[in-house]
Tab-separated table of C-alpha atoms in Angstrom:
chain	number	residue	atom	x	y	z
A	1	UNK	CA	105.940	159.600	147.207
A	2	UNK	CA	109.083	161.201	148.682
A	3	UNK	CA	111.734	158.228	149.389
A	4	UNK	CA	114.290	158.932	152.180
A	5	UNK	CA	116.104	155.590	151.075
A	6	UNK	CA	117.217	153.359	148.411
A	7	UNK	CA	118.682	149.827	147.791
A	8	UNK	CA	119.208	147.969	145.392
A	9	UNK	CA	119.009	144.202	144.548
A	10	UNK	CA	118.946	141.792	141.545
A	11	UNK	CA	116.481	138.806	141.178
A	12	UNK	CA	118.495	135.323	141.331
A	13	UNK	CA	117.163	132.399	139.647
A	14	UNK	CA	116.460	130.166	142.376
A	15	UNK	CA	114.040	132.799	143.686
A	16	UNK	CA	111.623	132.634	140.901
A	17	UNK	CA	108.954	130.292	140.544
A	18	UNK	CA	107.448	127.299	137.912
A	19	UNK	CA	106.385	130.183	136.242
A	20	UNK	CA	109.621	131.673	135.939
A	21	UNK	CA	108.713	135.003	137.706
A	22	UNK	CA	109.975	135.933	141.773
A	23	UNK	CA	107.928	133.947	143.497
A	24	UNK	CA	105.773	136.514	146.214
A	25	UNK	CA	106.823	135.714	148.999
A	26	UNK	CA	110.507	137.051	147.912
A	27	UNK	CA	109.047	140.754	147.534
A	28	UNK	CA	108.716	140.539	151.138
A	29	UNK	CA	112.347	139.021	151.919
A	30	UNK	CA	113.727	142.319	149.469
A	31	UNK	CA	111.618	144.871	151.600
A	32	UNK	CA	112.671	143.388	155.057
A	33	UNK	CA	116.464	143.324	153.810
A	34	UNK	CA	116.023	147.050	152.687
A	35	UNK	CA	114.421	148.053	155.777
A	36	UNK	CA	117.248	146.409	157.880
A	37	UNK	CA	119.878	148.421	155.975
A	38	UNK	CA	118.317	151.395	155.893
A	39	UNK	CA	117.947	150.922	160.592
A	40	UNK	CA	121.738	149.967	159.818
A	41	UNK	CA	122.230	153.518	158.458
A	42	UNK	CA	120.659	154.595	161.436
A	43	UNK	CA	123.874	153.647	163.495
A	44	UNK	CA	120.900	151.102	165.069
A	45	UNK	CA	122.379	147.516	165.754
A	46	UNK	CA	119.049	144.827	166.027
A	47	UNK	CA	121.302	142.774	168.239
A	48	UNK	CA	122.167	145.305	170.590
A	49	UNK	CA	118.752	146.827	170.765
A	50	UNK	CA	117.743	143.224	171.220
A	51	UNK	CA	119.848	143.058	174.174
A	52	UNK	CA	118.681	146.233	175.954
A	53	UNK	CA	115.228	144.348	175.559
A	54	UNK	CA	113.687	146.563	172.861
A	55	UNK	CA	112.324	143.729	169.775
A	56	UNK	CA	110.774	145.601	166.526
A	57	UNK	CA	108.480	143.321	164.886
A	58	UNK	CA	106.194	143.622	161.995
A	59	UNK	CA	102.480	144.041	162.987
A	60	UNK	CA	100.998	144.087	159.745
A	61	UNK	CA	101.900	143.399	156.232
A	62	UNK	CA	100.557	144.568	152.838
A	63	UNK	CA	102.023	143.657	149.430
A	64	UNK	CA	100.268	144.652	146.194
A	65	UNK	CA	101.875	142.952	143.451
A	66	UNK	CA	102.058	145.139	139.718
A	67	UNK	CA	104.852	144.066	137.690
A	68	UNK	CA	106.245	140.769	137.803
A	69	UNK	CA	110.036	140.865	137.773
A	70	UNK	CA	111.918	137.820	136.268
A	71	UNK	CA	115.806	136.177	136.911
A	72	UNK	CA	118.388	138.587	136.244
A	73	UNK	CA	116.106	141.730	136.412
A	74	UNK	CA	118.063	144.622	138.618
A	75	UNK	CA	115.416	146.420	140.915
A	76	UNK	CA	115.460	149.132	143.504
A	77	UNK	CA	113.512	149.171	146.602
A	78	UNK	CA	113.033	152.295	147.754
A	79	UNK	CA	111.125	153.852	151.254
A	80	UNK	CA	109.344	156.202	153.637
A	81	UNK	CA	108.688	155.662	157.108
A	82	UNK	CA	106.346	157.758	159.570
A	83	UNK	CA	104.539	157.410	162.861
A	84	UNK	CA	101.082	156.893	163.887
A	85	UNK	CA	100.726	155.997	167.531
A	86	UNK	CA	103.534	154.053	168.611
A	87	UNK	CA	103.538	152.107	165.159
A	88	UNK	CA	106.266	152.951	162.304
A	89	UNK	CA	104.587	152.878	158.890
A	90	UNK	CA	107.118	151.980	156.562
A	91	UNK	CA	105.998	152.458	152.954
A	92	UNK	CA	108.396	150.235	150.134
A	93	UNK	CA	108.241	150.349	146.785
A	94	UNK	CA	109.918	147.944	144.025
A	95	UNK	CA	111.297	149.513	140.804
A	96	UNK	CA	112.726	147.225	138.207
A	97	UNK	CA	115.876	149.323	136.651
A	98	UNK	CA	115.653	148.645	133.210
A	99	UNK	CA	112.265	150.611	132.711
A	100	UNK	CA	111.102	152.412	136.268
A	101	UNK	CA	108.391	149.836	136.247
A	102	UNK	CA	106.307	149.771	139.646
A	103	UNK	CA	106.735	145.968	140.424
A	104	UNK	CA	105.330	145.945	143.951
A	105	UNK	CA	103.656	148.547	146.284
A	106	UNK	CA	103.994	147.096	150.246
A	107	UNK	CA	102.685	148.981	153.463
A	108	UNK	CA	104.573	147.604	156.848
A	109	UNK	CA	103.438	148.447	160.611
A	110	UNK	CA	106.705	147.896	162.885
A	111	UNK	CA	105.874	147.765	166.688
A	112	UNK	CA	108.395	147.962	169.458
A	113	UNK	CA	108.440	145.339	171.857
A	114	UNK	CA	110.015	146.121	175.100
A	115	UNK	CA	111.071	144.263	178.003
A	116	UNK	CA	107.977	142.161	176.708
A	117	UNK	CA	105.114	144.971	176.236
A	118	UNK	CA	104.441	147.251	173.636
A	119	UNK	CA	106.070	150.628	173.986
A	120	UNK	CA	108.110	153.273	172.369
A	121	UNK	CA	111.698	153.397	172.628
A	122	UNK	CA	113.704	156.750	172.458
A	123	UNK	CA	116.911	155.001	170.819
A	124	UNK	CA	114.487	154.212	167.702
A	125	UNK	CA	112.767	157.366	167.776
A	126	UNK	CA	115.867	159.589	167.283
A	127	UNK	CA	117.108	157.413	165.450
A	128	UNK	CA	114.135	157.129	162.777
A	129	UNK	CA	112.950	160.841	163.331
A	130	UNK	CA	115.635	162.942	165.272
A	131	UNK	CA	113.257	163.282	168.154
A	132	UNK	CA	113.644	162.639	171.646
């Protein structure tokens, strides 16, 4: 898969588990932080769009787990977005540094919500895609 962004993190020790690997639910905190940056990049604020009533919220979640990473591991979470309908598909992957290892594959549908209905907002779609 083509990435059109990157970001990277590094596993702290209070994230990992009894077992002493990231506990799963983390994989999801990493992709939602990377997403966020990457909308930052975008020049889109959440606050403001908040504000003009558009609310982007996931609609569905997958997370396929590979490659446990441990404390101290650097990673990279890298991802693709496209559209199907009025949903963005974002596609994130998790890379530990040290040896390119897949860790974690995750699929997530963003909706907008505007004004309280579903709907597509030009600011986003410019924004993500460069179309109007």
């Amino acid at each position: 898969m083509e990435y059109i962004f990157e970001y990277p993190f590094e596993v702290r020790d209070y994230e990992c588990d009894a077992q002493g690997i990231v506990n799963n639910a983390n994989y999801q905190h990493y992709m939602e932080h990377a997403r966020h940056r990457f909308i930052q990049t975008l020049n889109l604020d959440f606050m403001e769009l908040t504000n003009e009533g558009v609310i982007l919220v996931v609609a569905k979640a997958e997370l396929q787990y590979k490659s446990p990473l441990k404390s101290n591991d650097r990673f990279v979470c890298k991802l693709n977005v496209h559209k199907e309908g009025i949903r963005y598909v974002f596609h994130e992957d998790i890379y530990r540094e040290s040896d390119n290892q897949l860790c974690t594959r995750g699929k997530f549908e963003i909706v907008s919500v505007i004004n309280g209905r579903l709907g597509v907002s030009k600011k986003v779609e410019v924004a993500l895609f460069g179309v109007e």
